[in-house]
CSV table of C-alpha atoms in Angstrom, one decimal:
chain,number,residue,atom,x,y,z
A,14,UNK,CA,-82.0,0.1,28.8
A,15,UNK,CA,-79.3,-0.1,26.2
A,16,UNK,CA,-80.2,0.3,22.5
A,17,UNK,CA,-80.0,-3.0,20.5
A,18,UNK,CA,-77.0,-1.8,18.4
A,19,UNK,CA,-75.0,-1.5,21.6
A,20,UNK,CA,-74.2,2.2,21.0
A,21,UNK,CA,-75.2,4.7,23.8
A,22,UNK,CA,-78.0,7.0,23.1
A,23,UNK,CA,-78.6,5.7,19.6
A,24,UNK,CA,-75.1,6.7,18.5
A,25,UNK,CA,-74.5,6.6,14.7
A,26,UNK,CA,-72.8,3.3,13.8
A,27,UNK,CA,-70.0,4.5,11.5
A,28,UNK,CA,-69.5,1.0,10.0
A,29,UNK,CA,-73.2,0.3,9.5
A,30,UNK,CA,-74.3,3.4,7.8
A,31,UNK,CA,-72.7,3.8,4.4
A,32,UNK,CA,-74.5,7.1,3.8
A,33,UNK,CA,-72.8,8.8,6.8
A,34,UNK,CA,-70.2,10.5,4.8
A,35,UNK,CA,-72.8,11.8,2.3
A,36,UNK,CA,-74.7,13.2,5.3
A,37,UNK,CA,-71.6,15.1,6.5
A,38,UNK,CA,-70.3,16.4,3.2
A,39,UNK,CA,-73.6,16.7,1.3
A,40,UNK,CA,-76.5,16.7,3.8
A,41,UNK,CA,-79.2,17.0,1.0
A,42,UNK,CA,-78.0,13.9,-0.9
A,43,UNK,CA,-80.3,10.9,-0.4
A,44,UNK,CA,-82.7,12.8,1.9
A,45,UNK,CA,-86.1,14.3,1.6
A,46,UNK,CA,-85.4,17.5,-0.4
A,47,UNK,CA,-87.8,19.5,1.9
A,48,UNK,CA,-85.1,19.3,4.7
A,49,UNK,CA,-84.2,22.8,5.8
A,50,UNK,CA,-80.6,23.9,5.8
A,51,UNK,CA,-79.9,24.8,9.4
A,52,UNK,CA,-78.1,28.1,8.9
A,53,UNK,CA,-77.8,28.5,12.7
A,54,UNK,CA,-74.7,26.3,12.6
A,55,UNK,CA,-71.6,28.6,12.6
A,56,UNK,CA,-67.9,27.7,12.7
A,57,UNK,CA,-67.8,26.6,16.4
A,58,UNK,CA,-71.2,27.1,17.8
A,59,UNK,CA,-74.9,27.7,17.0
A,60,UNK,CA,-76.6,31.0,16.8
A,61,UNK,CA,-79.5,32.4,14.8
A,62,UNK,CA,-82.5,34.7,14.5
A,63,UNK,CA,-85.4,33.4,16.6
A,64,UNK,CA,-88.4,32.1,14.8
A,65,UNK,CA,-86.6,31.5,11.5
A,66,UNK,CA,-83.0,30.3,11.9
A,67,UNK,CA,-83.5,28.9,15.4
A,68,UNK,CA,-86.8,27.5,16.8
A,69,UNK,CA,-87.8,25.1,19.6
A,70,UNK,CA,-88.2,22.3,17.0
A,71,UNK,CA,-84.7,23.0,15.7
A,72,UNK,CA,-83.5,22.9,19.3
A,73,UNK,CA,-85.1,19.5,19.8
A,74,UNK,CA,-83.5,18.2,16.6
A,75,UNK,CA,-80.1,19.5,17.7
A,76,UNK,CA,-80.4,17.7,21.1
A,77,UNK,CA,-81.3,14.4,19.5
A,78,UNK,CA,-78.5,14.7,17.0
A,79,UNK,CA,-76.0,15.7,19.7
A,80,UNK,CA,-76.6,12.4,21.5
A,81,UNK,CA,-76.2,10.4,18.3
A,82,UNK,CA,-73.1,12.1,17.1
A,83,UNK,CA,-71.3,11.9,20.4
A,84,UNK,CA,-72.7,8.6,21.6
A,85,UNK,CA,-73.5,10.5,24.7
A,86,UNK,CA,-74.9,8.7,27.8
A,87,UNK,CA,-74.8,11.8,30.0
A,88,UNK,CA,-75.2,15.5,29.0
A,89,UNK,CA,-75.0,18.6,31.0
A,90,UNK,CA,-77.2,21.6,30.0
A,91,UNK,CA,-77.8,25.1,31.1
A,92,UNK,CA,-79.2,28.4,29.9
A,93,UNK,CA,-78.8,32.2,30.1
A,94,UNK,CA,-81.6,34.5,31.1
A,95,UNK,CA,-83.0,35.4,27.7
A,96,UNK,CA,-86.8,35.1,27.4
A,97,UNK,CA,-86.4,32.4,24.7
A,98,UNK,CA,-83.8,30.4,26.5
A,99,UNK,CA,-86.1,28.4,28.7
A,100,UNK,CA,-88.2,27.1,25.9
A,101,UNK,CA,-85.2,26.4,23.7
A,102,UNK,CA,-83.5,24.5,26.5
A,103,UNK,CA,-86.6,22.4,27.3
A,104,UNK,CA,-86.9,21.4,23.6
A,105,UNK,CA,-83.2,20.6,23.5
A,106,UNK,CA,-83.7,18.4,26.6
A,107,UNK,CA,-86.6,16.7,24.9
A,108,UNK,CA,-84.3,15.8,22.1
A,109,UNK,CA,-81.5,14.6,24.4
A,110,UNK,CA,-84.0,12.4,26.4
A,111,UNK,CA,-85.4,11.0,23.2
A,112,UNK,CA,-81.9,9.8,22.4
A,113,UNK,CA,-81.7,7.9,25.7
A,114,UNK,CA,-79.4,10.3,27.5
A,115,UNK,CA,-79.3,11.2,31.2
A,116,UNK,CA,-79.6,15.0,31.2
A,117,UNK,CA,-78.2,17.0,34.1
A,118,UNK,CA,-80.0,20.4,34.1
A,119,UNK,CA,-78.1,23.3,35.7
A,120,UNK,CA,-80.9,25.8,34.9
A,121,UNK,CA,-79.8,29.5,34.8
A,122,UNK,CA,-76.0,29.6,34.7
A,123,UNK,CA,-73.0,30.9,32.9
A,124,UNK,CA,-71.3,29.0,30.0
A,125,UNK,CA,-68.3,28.4,32.1
A,126,UNK,CA,-70.5,26.6,34.8
A,127,UNK,CA,-71.6,24.2,32.0
A,128,UNK,CA,-67.9,23.7,31.1
A,129,UNK,CA,-67.0,22.9,34.6
A,130,UNK,CA,-70.0,20.6,35.2
A,131,UNK,CA,-69.3,18.5,32.2
A,132,UNK,CA,-66.0,17.5,33.8
A,133,UNK,CA,-67.3,17.5,37.3
A,134,UNK,CA,-70.1,15.0,36.5
A,135,UNK,CA,-67.9,13.0,34.0
A,136,UNK,CA,-70.4,13.8,31.3
A,137,UNK,CA,-70.0,13.0,27.6
A,138,UNK,CA,-70.8,16.6,26.6
A,139,UNK,CA,-72.6,19.8,27.4
A,140,UNK,CA,-74.9,22.4,25.9
A,141,UNK,CA,-75.4,26.0,27.0
A,142,UNK,CA,-78.4,27.8,25.5
A,143,UNK,CA,-77.1,31.4,25.1
A,144,UNK,CA,-76.7,34.2,22.7
A,145,UNK,CA,-74.2,36.0,24.9
A,146,UNK,CA,-74.0,39.6,23.5
A,147,UNK,CA,-76.0,39.1,20.3
A,148,UNK,CA,-79.1,41.2,19.6
A,149,UNK,CA,-82.2,40.4,21.6
A,150,UNK,CA,-84.0,38.6,18.7
A,151,UNK,CA,-81.2,36.0,18.5
A,152,UNK,CA,-80.2,33.0,20.6
A,153,UNK,CA,-77.8,30.1,20.2
A,154,UNK,CA,-76.0,27.2,21.8
A,155,UNK,CA,-72.4,26.5,22.9
A,156,UNK,CA,-71.4,22.9,22.8
A,157,UNK,CA,-68.6,20.8,24.2
A,158,UNK,CA,-67.7,17.1,24.3
A,159,UNK,CA,-66.2,14.9,27.0
A,160,UNK,CA,-63.6,16.6,29.1
A,161,UNK,CA,-65.1,20.0,28.3
A,162,UNK,CA,-63.2,20.0,25.0
A,163,UNK,CA,-64.6,21.9,22.0
A,164,UNK,CA,-66.2,20.0,19.2
A,165,UNK,CA,-64.2,19.5,16.0
A,166,UNK,CA,-65.7,21.9,13.5
A,167,UNK,CA,-65.1,19.7,10.5
A,168,UNK,CA,-66.6,16.5,11.9
A,169,UNK,CA,-68.4,17.0,15.2
A,170,UNK,CA,-70.5,20.0,14.3
A,171,UNK,CA,-70.9,18.9,10.7
A,172,UNK,CA,-72.3,15.6,11.8
A,173,UNK,CA,-74.7,17.1,14.3
A,174,UNK,CA,-75.9,19.5,11.6
A,175,UNK,CA,-76.5,16.8,9.1
A,176,UNK,CA,-78.3,14.6,11.6
A,177,UNK,CA,-80.5,17.5,12.8
A,178,UNK,CA,-81.4,18.4,9.3
A,179,UNK,CA,-82.4,14.9,8.5
A,180,UNK,CA,-84.4,14.6,11.7
A,181,UNK,CA,-84.8,10.8,11.1
A,182,UNK,CA,-83.3,9.3,14.3
A,183,UNK,CA,-85.6,7.0,16.2
A,184,UNK,CA,-86.4,7.5,19.9
A,185,UNK,CA,-84.3,5.5,22.3
A,186,UNK,CA,-85.7,4.5,25.8
A,187,UNK,CA,-84.0,5.2,29.0
A,188,UNK,CA,-83.5,8.9,28.9
A,189,UNK,CA,-84.1,11.0,32.0
A,190,UNK,CA,-83.5,14.4,33.6
A,191,UNK,CA,-82.1,15.3,36.9
A,192,UNK,CA,-81.0,18.6,38.5
A,193,UNK,CA,-77.3,19.5,38.8
A,194,UNK,CA,-77.2,19.3,42.6
A,195,UNK,CA,-74.0,20.6,44.0
A,196,UNK,CA,-72.6,21.9,40.7
A,197,UNK,CA,-72.5,25.6,41.6
A,198,UNK,CA,-70.9,25.0,45.0
A,199,UNK,CA,-68.2,22.8,43.4
A,200,UNK,CA,-67.7,25.4,40.6
A,201,UNK,CA,-67.3,28.2,43.2
A,202,UNK,CA,-64.7,26.1,45.0
A,203,UNK,CA,-62.7,25.6,41.8
A,204,UNK,CA,-62.8,29.3,41.0
A,205,UNK,CA,-61.6,30.3,44.4
A,206,UNK,CA,-58.8,27.8,44.2
A,207,UNK,CA,-57.1,30.2,41.8
A,208,UNK,CA,-56.5,32.8,44.6
A,209,UNK,CA,-55.3,33.0,48.2
A,210,UNK,CA,-57.9,34.9,50.2
A,211,UNK,CA,-55.2,35.9,52.7
A,212,UNK,CA,-53.4,37.9,49.9
A,213,UNK,CA,-56.5,40.0,49.2
A,214,UNK,CA,-56.4,43.5,50.7
A,215,UNK,CA,-59.5,45.6,51.5
A,216,UNK,CA,-61.0,46.8,48.3
A,217,UNK,CA,-64.3,48.0,47.0
A,218,UNK,CA,-65.2,46.5,43.6
A,219,UNK,CA,-68.1,47.7,41.5
A,220,UNK,CA,-69.7,44.8,39.5
A,221,UNK,CA,-72.0,45.3,36.5
A,222,UNK,CA,-73.9,42.1,35.6
A,223,UNK,CA,-75.6,43.7,32.7
A,224,UNK,CA,-78.9,42.0,33.7
A,225,UNK,CA,-77.4,38.8,32.3
A,226,UNK,CA,-76.6,35.5,34.0
A,227,UNK,CA,-73.7,36.7,36.1
A,228,UNK,CA,-75.6,38.0,39.2
A,229,UNK,CA,-76.6,34.7,41.0
A,230,UNK,CA,-73.2,33.1,40.3
A,231,UNK,CA,-71.3,36.2,41.5
A,232,UNK,CA,-73.4,36.2,44.7
A,233,UNK,CA,-72.3,32.6,45.4
A,234,UNK,CA,-68.7,33.6,44.8
A,235,UNK,CA,-69.0,36.7,47.0
A,236,UNK,CA,-70.6,34.6,49.8
A,237,UNK,CA,-67.8,32.1,49.7
A,238,UNK,CA,-65.2,34.9,49.7
A,239,UNK,CA,-66.8,36.3,52.9
A,240,UNK,CA,-66.7,32.9,54.6
A,241,UNK,CA,-63.0,32.7,53.7
A,242,UNK,CA,-62.4,36.1,55.3
A,243,UNK,CA,-61.6,38.0,52.1
A,244,UNK,CA,-61.8,41.8,52.9
A,245,UNK,CA,-63.6,42.7,49.7
A,246,UNK,CA,-66.7,44.9,49.4
A,247,UNK,CA,-68.9,45.0,46.4
A,248,UNK,CA,-71.3,47.5,44.8
A,249,UNK,CA,-73.7,45.8,42.5
A,250,UNK,CA,-75.4,47.4,39.5
A,251,UNK,CA,-77.7,45.9,36.8
A,252,UNK,CA,-77.4,42.8,38.9
A,253,UNK,CA,-80.6,40.9,38.6
A,254,UNK,CA,-81.0,38.7,35.5
A,255,UNK,CA,-83.6,40.2,33.1
A,256,UNK,CA,-84.1,38.7,29.7
A,257,UNK,CA,-85.6,42.0,28.4
A,258,UNK,CA,-82.2,43.7,29.1
A,259,UNK,CA,-83.7,47.0,30.3
A,260,UNK,CA,-80.2,48.6,30.3
A,261,UNK,CA,-79.2,47.3,26.9
A,262,UNK,CA,-77.6,44.1,25.7
A,263,UNK,CA,-74.5,43.4,27.9
A,264,UNK,CA,-71.5,43.8,25.7
A,265,UNK,CA,-68.8,45.9,27.4
A,266,UNK,CA,-66.4,45.5,24.5
A,267,UNK,CA,-68.4,48.1,22.6
A,268,UNK,CA,-67.0,51.6,23.5
A,269,UNK,CA,-70.5,53.1,23.7
A,270,UNK,CA,-71.4,50.6,26.5
A,271,UNK,CA,-68.5,51.5,28.8
A,272,UNK,CA,-69.4,54.9,30.2
A,273,UNK,CA,-72.2,53.7,32.5
A,274,UNK,CA,-69.8,51.4,34.3
A,275,UNK,CA,-67.0,53.9,34.3
A,276,UNK,CA,-69.2,56.6,35.9
A,277,UNK,CA,-70.5,54.1,38.5
A,278,UNK,CA,-67.0,53.2,39.5
A,279,UNK,CA,-66.2,56.8,40.1
A,280,UNK,CA,-69.5,57.5,41.9
A,281,UNK,CA,-69.0,54.6,44.2
A,282,UNK,CA,-65.4,55.5,45.0
A,283,UNK,CA,-64.5,51.9,44.0
A,284,UNK,CA,-61.0,50.6,43.6
A,285,UNK,CA,-61.9,48.9,40.3
A,286,UNK,CA,-64.9,47.9,38.2
A,287,UNK,CA,-65.9,44.6,36.5
A,288,UNK,CA,-68.5,44.2,33.8
A,289,UNK,CA,-69.6,41.0,32.1
A,290,UNK,CA,-71.3,40.0,28.9
A,291,UNK,CA,-74.6,38.0,28.9
A,292,UNK,CA,-73.2,34.5,29.7
A,293,UNK,CA,-70.2,36.0,31.6
A,294,UNK,CA,-67.5,34.0,29.9
A,295,UNK,CA,-65.8,37.4,29.3
A,296,UNK,CA,-65.1,40.1,31.9
A,297,UNK,CA,-63.9,43.7,31.4
A,298,UNK,CA,-62.0,45.8,33.9
A,299,UNK,CA,-62.0,49.4,34.8
A,300,UNK,CA,-59.5,51.2,37.2
A,301,UNK,CA,-60.6,53.5,40.0
A,302,UNK,CA,-60.7,56.5,37.6
A,303,UNK,CA,-63.2,54.7,35.4
A,304,UNK,CA,-60.6,54.1,32.7
A,305,UNK,CA,-61.4,51.0,30.6
A,306,UNK,CA,-58.4,48.6,30.6
A,307,UNK,CA,-57.9,47.1,27.2
A,308,UNK,CA,-57.8,43.3,27.0
A,309,UNK,CA,-54.2,43.0,26.0
A,310,UNK,CA,-53.0,44.7,29.2
A,311,UNK,CA,-55.1,42.3,31.3
A,312,UNK,CA,-53.5,39.4,29.5
A,313,UNK,CA,-50.1,40.8,30.5
A,314,UNK,CA,-51.3,41.1,34.2
A,315,UNK,CA,-52.6,37.6,34.3
A,316,UNK,CA,-49.4,36.3,32.7
A,317,UNK,CA,-47.4,38.1,35.3
A,318,UNK,CA,-49.6,36.6,38.1
A,319,UNK,CA,-49.1,33.0,36.9
A,320,UNK,CA,-45.4,33.4,36.2
A,321,UNK,CA,-44.9,34.6,39.7
A,322,UNK,CA,-46.2,31.3,41.0
A,323,UNK,CA,-44.9,29.1,38.2
A,324,UNK,CA,-41.6,30.4,36.8
A,325,UNK,CA,-40.8,29.3,33.3
A,326,UNK,CA,-44.5,28.5,32.5
A,327,UNK,CA,-45.9,28.8,29.0
A,328,UNK,CA,-48.4,31.6,28.2
A,329,UNK,CA,-50.6,31.6,25.1
A,330,UNK,CA,-51.5,34.9,23.3
A,331,UNK,CA,-53.3,35.8,20.1
A,332,UNK,CA,-51.7,37.4,17.1
A,333,UNK,CA,-53.5,40.7,17.1
A,334,UNK,CA,-51.6,42.7,19.8
A,335,UNK,CA,-48.6,40.9,21.1
A,336,UNK,CA,-45.7,43.1,22.2
A,337,UNK,CA,-46.8,43.9,25.8
A,338,UNK,CA,-47.6,40.3,26.5
A,339,UNK,CA,-44.3,39.0,25.0
A,340,UNK,CA,-42.3,41.6,27.0
A,341,UNK,CA,-44.1,40.7,30.3
A,342,UNK,CA,-43.5,37.0,29.8
A,343,UNK,CA,-39.9,37.5,28.8
A,344,UNK,CA,-39.2,39.6,31.9
A,345,UNK,CA,-40.7,37.0,34.1
A,346,UNK,CA,-38.8,34.1,32.5
A,347,UNK,CA,-41.7,32.5,30.9
A,348,UNK,CA,-42.4,31.2,27.3
A,349,UNK,CA,-44.8,33.0,25.1
A,350,UNK,CA,-46.6,31.0,22.4
A,351,UNK,CA,-48.8,32.5,19.7
A,352,UNK,CA,-52.1,30.8,18.8
A,353,UNK,CA,-54.7,31.6,16.2
A,354,UNK,CA,-57.6,33.8,17.4
A,355,UNK,CA,-60.7,31.8,18.6
A,356,UNK,CA,-61.7,29.6,21.5
A,357,UNK,CA,-61.2,26.3,19.7
A,358,UNK,CA,-57.6,27.2,18.7
A,359,UNK,CA,-56.8,28.5,22.2
A,360,UNK,CA,-58.2,25.5,24.0
A,361,UNK,CA,-56.2,23.1,21.8
A,362,UNK,CA,-53.0,25.2,22.2
A,363,UNK,CA,-53.3,25.0,26.0
A,364,UNK,CA,-53.7,21.2,25.7
A,365,UNK,CA,-50.8,20.8,23.2
A,366,UNK,CA,-48.3,23.0,25.1
A,367,UNK,CA,-49.4,22.5,28.7
A,368,UNK,CA,-49.6,26.3,29.0
A,369,UNK,CA,-50.9,27.5,32.4
A,370,UNK,CA,-52.8,30.4,30.9
A,371,UNK,CA,-53.9,31.9,27.6
A,372,UNK,CA,-55.5,35.2,26.9
A,373,UNK,CA,-57.1,37.0,23.9
A,374,UNK,CA,-57.4,40.8,23.7
A,375,UNK,CA,-61.1,40.3,23.3
A,376,UNK,CA,-61.3,39.4,27.0
A,377,UNK,CA,-61.4,35.6,26.7
A,378,UNK,CA,-59.1,34.1,29.3
A,379,UNK,CA,-58.3,30.4,29.4
A,380,UNK,CA,-56.9,28.4,32.3
A,381,UNK,CA,-55.2,25.0,32.2
A,382,UNK,CA,-56.6,24.2,35.7
A,383,UNK,CA,-60.1,25.1,34.5
A,384,UNK,CA,-60.4,22.4,31.9
A,385,UNK,CA,-58.4,24.6,29.5
A,386,UNK,CA,-61.6,26.6,29.2
A,387,UNK,CA,-62.4,30.3,29.4
A,388,UNK,CA,-63.8,32.0,32.5
A,389,UNK,CA,-65.1,35.5,33.2
A,390,UNK,CA,-65.0,35.0,37.0
A,391,UNK,CA,-61.4,33.9,37.5
A,392,UNK,CA,-59.7,36.9,35.9
A,393,UNK,CA,-61.0,39.7,38.1
A,394,UNK,CA,-60.2,37.6,41.2
A,395,UNK,CA,-56.6,37.2,40.0
A,396,UNK,CA,-56.3,40.9,39.3
A,397,UNK,CA,-57.7,41.7,42.8
A,398,UNK,CA,-55.1,39.4,44.3
A,399,UNK,CA,-52.3,40.9,42.2
A,400,UNK,CA,-53.4,44.4,43.4
A,401,UNK,CA,-53.3,43.1,47.0
A,402,UNK,CA,-49.8,41.4,46.7
A,403,UNK,CA,-48.3,44.4,44.9
A,404,UNK,CA,-49.7,47.1,47.1
A,405,UNK,CA,-50.4,49.1,43.9
A,406,UNK,CA,-53.7,50.1,42.3
A,407,UNK,CA,-54.8,48.6,39.1
A,408,UNK,CA,-54.2,51.9,37.4
A,409,UNK,CA,-50.5,51.9,38.5
A,410,UNK,CA,-50.1,48.3,37.4
A,411,UNK,CA,-51.1,49.0,33.9
A,412,UNK,CA,-50.2,52.6,33.2
A,413,UNK,CA,-46.5,52.0,32.6
A,414,UNK,CA,-47.3,49.0,30.3
A,415,UNK,CA,-49.8,51.1,28.3
A,416,UNK,CA,-47.2,53.8,27.9
A,417,UNK,CA,-44.5,51.3,26.9
A,418,UNK,CA,-46.7,49.6,24.3
A,419,UNK,CA,-49.6,51.8,23.2
A,420,UNK,CA,-52.1,50.1,20.9
A,421,UNK,CA,-55.0,51.3,18.8
A,422,UNK,CA,-57.7,48.8,19.9
A,423,UNK,CA,-59.5,46.8,17.3
A,424,UNK,CA,-60.8,49.1,14.5
A,425,UNK,CA,-63.4,47.6,12.2
A,426,UNK,CA,-64.2,48.5,8.6
A,427,UNK,CA,-67.2,47.4,6.5
A,428,UNK,CA,-66.0,46.9,2.9
A,429,UNK,CA,-67.3,45.4,-0.3
A,430,UNK,CA,-63.8,44.0,-1.0
A,431,UNK,CA,-61.7,43.5,2.1
A,432,UNK,CA,-59.1,41.5,0.0
A,433,UNK,CA,-58.4,44.6,-2.1
A,434,UNK,CA,-57.8,46.7,1.0
A,435,UNK,CA,-55.4,44.1,2.4
A,436,UNK,CA,-53.6,44.1,-1.0
A,437,UNK,CA,-53.1,47.9,-0.8
A,438,UNK,CA,-51.7,47.7,2.7
A,439,UNK,CA,-49.3,44.9,1.6
A,440,UNK,CA,-48.2,46.8,-1.4
A,441,UNK,CA,-47.4,49.9,0.7
A,442,UNK,CA,-45.7,48.2,3.6
A,443,UNK,CA,-44.7,44.6,3.1
A,444,UNK,CA,-41.4,45.3,1.3
A,445,UNK,CA,-40.2,47.5,4.1
A,446,UNK,CA,-41.2,45.1,6.9
A,447,UNK,CA,-38.4,43.2,8.5
A,448,UNK,CA,-40.8,40.4,9.4
A,449,UNK,CA,-44.3,39.2,8.6
A,450,UNK,CA,-46.6,36.6,10.0
A,451,UNK,CA,-49.8,35.0,8.6
A,452,UNK,CA,-50.9,33.0,11.6
A,453,UNK,CA,-54.2,34.9,11.6
A,454,UNK,CA,-54.6,37.4,8.8
A,455,UNK,CA,-51.6,39.5,7.9
A,456,UNK,CA,-49.2,40.9,10.5
A,457,UNK,CA,-46.3,43.2,9.4
A,458,UNK,CA,-43.6,43.9,11.9
A,459,UNK,CA,-41.4,47.0,11.9
A,460,UNK,CA,-38.8,48.2,14.4
A,461,UNK,CA,-41.1,50.7,16.2
A,462,UNK,CA,-44.6,49.6,15.2
A,463,UNK,CA,-46.7,46.6,14.1
A,464,UNK,CA,-50.0,46.0,12.4
A,465,UNK,CA,-52.4,43.1,12.1
A,466,UNK,CA,-55.2,42.9,9.5
A,467,UNK,CA,-57.8,40.2,9.7
A,468,UNK,CA,-60.9,39.5,7.6
A,469,UNK,CA,-64.1,38.4,9.4
A,470,UNK,CA,-65.2,34.9,8.6
A,471,UNK,CA,-68.9,35.8,8.4
A,472,UNK,CA,-69.1,39.5,7.3
A,473,UNK,CA,-67.5,41.8,4.8
A,474,UNK,CA,-65.4,43.3,7.7
A,475,UNK,CA,-61.8,44.1,7.9
A,476,UNK,CA,-60.3,44.3,11.5
A,477,UNK,CA,-57.2,46.4,12.2
A,478,UNK,CA,-54.9,46.5,15.2
A,479,UNK,CA,-51.8,48.6,15.4
A,480,UNK,CA,-49.3,48.8,18.3
A,481,UNK,CA,-46.1,50.7,18.9
A,482,UNK,CA,-43.1,50.8,21.1
A,483,UNK,CA,-43.4,53.7,23.5
A,484,UNK,CA,-44.5,56.3,21.0
A,485,UNK,CA,-48.1,57.3,21.1
A,486,UNK,CA,-47.5,59.9,18.3
A,487,UNK,CA,-46.0,57.1,16.1
A,488,UNK,CA,-49.0,54.9,16.8
A,489,UNK,CA,-51.5,57.6,15.8
A,490,UNK,CA,-49.6,58.5,12.7
A,491,UNK,CA,-49.5,54.9,11.6
A,492,UNK,CA,-53.1,54.3,12.3
A,493,UNK,CA,-54.1,57.3,10.2
A,494,UNK,CA,-51.8,56.1,7.4
A,495,UNK,CA,-53.3,52.7,7.3
A,496,UNK,CA,-56.9,54.0,7.5
A,497,UNK,CA,-56.2,56.2,4.5
A,498,UNK,CA,-55.0,53.2,2.5
A,499,UNK,CA,-58.0,51.2,3.5
A,500,UNK,CA,-60.2,54.0,2.1
A,501,UNK,CA,-63.2,53.7,4.4
A,502,UNK,CA,-64.3,55.1,7.7
A,503,UNK,CA,-64.2,52.9,10.8
A,504,UNK,CA,-67.4,51.5,12.1
A,505,UNK,CA,-68.6,53.1,15.3
A,506,UNK,CA,-70.8,50.3,16.6
């Protein structure tokens, strides 16, 4: 049954509600002053502390507001394995159904499975309940609109936030829930379409699911690889989803979390290792010696893999560490384009340029043929295929690149006044820099080294990356020089 105003799911009539702009730009104006400010809304997603910033009632309100803001008739939902995720998801579903939407429930899945299913089912949007790598007392939601595209932060999320805070939308009949039958099989087929199983050589790969959502999805991929005749063997660790995270919150980007995977790779005699975060939209790779391979070198490998298939293609990279990627792309005859750090910027850049691939050093990898979305399953498969085609180990593939373009990795500083620290760096170096770039923070470029300084959007943090051309000693000297000017010790966790 359609609502009387003719808008799906009780969508907000922009011409009939003169107060809409007031709701977007001043949510408290004209409303009951007891309405709570929903601080769980961040720049591009939702996350907050359980019981205060994010509750099941707030999840219900978000679901109802999502339908109204997007005019959604069909919405895909899923969740990670956190103990709170099932209740939050059910409450969100209650809100979606109250808006008259058909809800397709994927259950336990990764964020990228939700992305895929939104397009697969021709849905009007999707919501994944996940806190990814945040502390155990947090949870959140990742949201997309039709075509698996990110919501516009200035309008889409702002409108959802305002409507959820008001919590005044009426119920609309006709909502229902159905399971996402066939979604995982179709997703697995899409993931495997990125590789040729015949090009894979015998390898043993250690996989660390971190007790997050990755295990069941990985098992489906591994089963399909076996049917396709791929000669890959797998050693599983921390594989079963467990919302209590008995082995710690899965966040392999933190240096202190890497040794357990590194040691397991060596103990298993594996050719490489893979570790995922909680909702597995990021994967992190280790070579056969247990060495962690920094994200920028994986971006270079994946750029190389795509350009071998599609000469002249466009590759997107972020502004933090760029020289290795630019060199790989230039040697392969491609076009390197820089985009601002962040998933919304990267997804838009892929759409705007038609780039086949984009990668961030933080292990987010985006693929044109995966709805321009990020995936944590496609990258390790592509690297395994590249190892097979080249006949070289992962270690050999990256060692020369790491020597040619050494980098510091991201170094974080907690400061009372990050702007003052940036000003000191600028005063010391800017006049001597042949080039500068402010796409994302401040980048100063010299003949033999380069730095990027970025302020956090949400914390008093300054983030530093330094890279050099073939001189590890130069890199270390410049890192020490910049740290001394910042005047604070790096954070260790």
